[in-house]
Amino acid sequence: MGIENILSVAPDLVDEVARLKSIEECKILKEKIFMNQLTKAEQEVFALAIDGHSVSEIQGIPHKEEFTIKNQKRSILKKLNTPSMTEAVQQFQNLHQEPSQKLIRTS
């Protein structure tokens, strides 16, 4: 590819990089909005669930009472309006699968 060809597509590449950056920023924003529904303690429990830890593994965390973890889990499920932690994690993961083009103007 000659320098002329590279220079001719450079503006398109710059535009595409800017578009992709906007999409990534939207994903991060959606993730923050999702997590801000939860308290800091609930976010910690939920982050462990996202990382693939089962509820029983989460309950084994030092310095956290089983009762506290159960209450936080119950609160997470209520706030996210979902019957199970597995479905709550799926909701979170779906944030990254939803088309961000709805939020970003594309040409």
Short mmCIF file of C-alpha atoms in Angstrom, two decimals:
data_model
loop_
_atom_site.label_atom_id
_atom_site.label_comp_id
_atom_site.label_asym_id
_atom_site.label_seq_id
_atom_site.Cartn_x
_atom_site.Cartn_y
_atom_site.Cartn_z
CA MET A 1 0.00 0.00 0.00
CA GLY A 2 1.49 3.30 -1.09
CA ILE A 3 1.71 6.40 1.05
CA GLU A 4 -0.99 8.02 -1.09
CA ASN A 5 -3.42 5.21 -0.24
CA ILE A 6 -2.59 5.45 3.44
CA LEU A 7 -3.12 9.20 3.43
CA SER A 8 -6.40 8.81 1.56
CA VAL A 9 -7.88 6.48 4.21
CA ALA A 10 -6.37 8.27 7.22
CA PRO A 11 -9.39 10.55 7.83
CA ASP A 12 -11.71 7.53 7.73
CA LEU A 13 -9.49 5.71 10.22
CA VAL A 14 -9.46 8.70 12.57
CA ASP A 15 -13.27 8.89 12.37
CA GLU A 16 -13.59 5.15 13.04
CA VAL A 17 -11.27 5.33 16.06
CA ALA A 18 -13.35 8.22 17.46
CA ARG A 19 -16.57 6.24 16.87
CA LEU A 20 -15.17 3.15 18.59
CA LYS A 21 -13.99 5.25 21.52
CA SER A 22 -17.51 6.67 21.87
CA ILE A 23 -19.00 3.17 21.85
CA GLU A 24 -16.59 2.05 24.58
CA GLU A 25 -17.40 5.14 26.64
CA CYS A 26 -21.12 4.33 26.32
CA LYS A 27 -20.49 0.77 27.51
CA ILE A 28 -18.58 2.09 30.52
CA LEU A 29 -21.36 4.58 31.27
CA LYS A 30 -24.04 1.86 31.06
CA GLU A 31 -21.96 -0.31 33.41
CA LYS A 32 -21.60 2.54 35.92
CA ILE A 33 -25.32 3.32 35.82
CA PHE A 34 -26.10 -0.35 36.36
CA MET A 35 -23.73 -0.68 39.31
CA ASN A 36 -24.82 2.61 40.92
CA GLN A 37 -28.15 0.98 41.73
CA LEU A 38 -26.26 -0.99 44.37
CA THR A 39 -24.56 0.03 47.59
CA LYS A 40 -20.78 -0.31 47.84
CA ALA A 41 -21.11 -3.56 49.82
CA GLU A 42 -23.61 -4.95 47.31
CA GLN A 43 -21.28 -3.98 44.47
CA GLU A 44 -18.50 -6.02 46.11
CA VAL A 45 -20.74 -9.08 46.38
CA PHE A 46 -22.04 -8.62 42.84
CA ALA A 47 -18.50 -8.19 41.46
CA LEU A 48 -17.62 -11.58 42.92
CA ALA A 49 -20.69 -13.08 41.26
CA ILE A 50 -19.65 -11.51 37.94
CA ASP A 51 -16.22 -13.10 38.39
CA GLY A 52 -17.94 -16.48 38.53
CA HIS A 53 -18.04 -17.11 42.27
CA SER A 54 -21.06 -19.00 43.54
CA VAL A 55 -23.18 -17.63 46.37
CA SER A 56 -21.75 -20.28 48.70
CA GLU A 57 -18.21 -19.21 47.75
CA ILE A 58 -19.13 -15.58 48.34
CA GLN A 59 -20.49 -16.53 51.75
CA GLY A 60 -17.06 -17.90 52.60
CA ILE A 61 -15.43 -14.48 52.34
CA PRO A 62 -13.54 -13.61 55.50
CA HIS A 63 -14.82 -10.66 57.52
CA LYS A 64 -18.35 -11.01 56.13
CA GLU A 65 -21.09 -12.77 58.01
CA GLU A 66 -23.21 -15.27 56.10
CA PHE A 67 -26.32 -13.35 57.17
CA THR A 68 -24.88 -10.11 55.75
CA ILE A 69 -24.06 -11.74 52.41
CA LYS A 70 -27.57 -13.24 52.20
CA ASN A 71 -29.14 -9.85 52.91
CA GLN A 72 -26.95 -8.15 50.32
CA LYS A 73 -27.81 -10.82 47.76
CA ARG A 74 -31.51 -10.44 48.49
CA SER A 75 -31.21 -6.67 48.13
CA ILE A 76 -29.32 -6.99 44.81
CA LEU A 77 -32.00 -9.28 43.39
CA LYS A 78 -34.76 -6.95 44.51
CA LYS A 79 -33.07 -3.86 43.06
CA LEU A 80 -32.36 -5.60 39.76
CA ASN A 81 -35.83 -7.20 39.72
CA THR A 82 -34.47 -10.66 39.03
CA PRO A 83 -35.06 -14.02 40.72
CA SER A 84 -31.47 -15.27 40.78
CA MET A 85 -27.90 -14.05 40.93
CA THR A 86 -27.22 -15.91 37.67
CA GLU A 87 -29.87 -13.82 35.92
CA ALA A 88 -28.54 -10.63 37.55
CA VAL A 89 -25.07 -11.39 36.20
CA GLN A 90 -26.61 -12.11 32.78
CA GLN A 91 -28.32 -8.70 32.85
CA PHE A 92 -24.95 -7.09 33.52
CA GLN A 93 -23.24 -9.03 30.76
CA ASN A 94 -26.02 -8.12 28.32
CA LEU A 95 -25.03 -4.46 28.69
CA HIS A 96 -22.05 -5.23 26.47
CA GLN A 97 -24.14 -7.07 23.89
CA GLU A 98 -26.76 -4.35 23.39
CA PRO A 99 -26.10 -2.20 20.37
CA SER A 100 -24.60 1.08 21.48
CA GLN A 101 -25.53 2.66 18.15
CA LYS A 102 -28.84 3.60 19.75
CA LEU A 103 -26.88 5.99 21.93
CA ILE A 104 -24.34 7.11 19.34
CA ARG A 105 -25.00 8.76 16.03
CA THR A 106 -23.27 6.85 13.26
CA SER A 107 -22.86 7.83 9.65
#
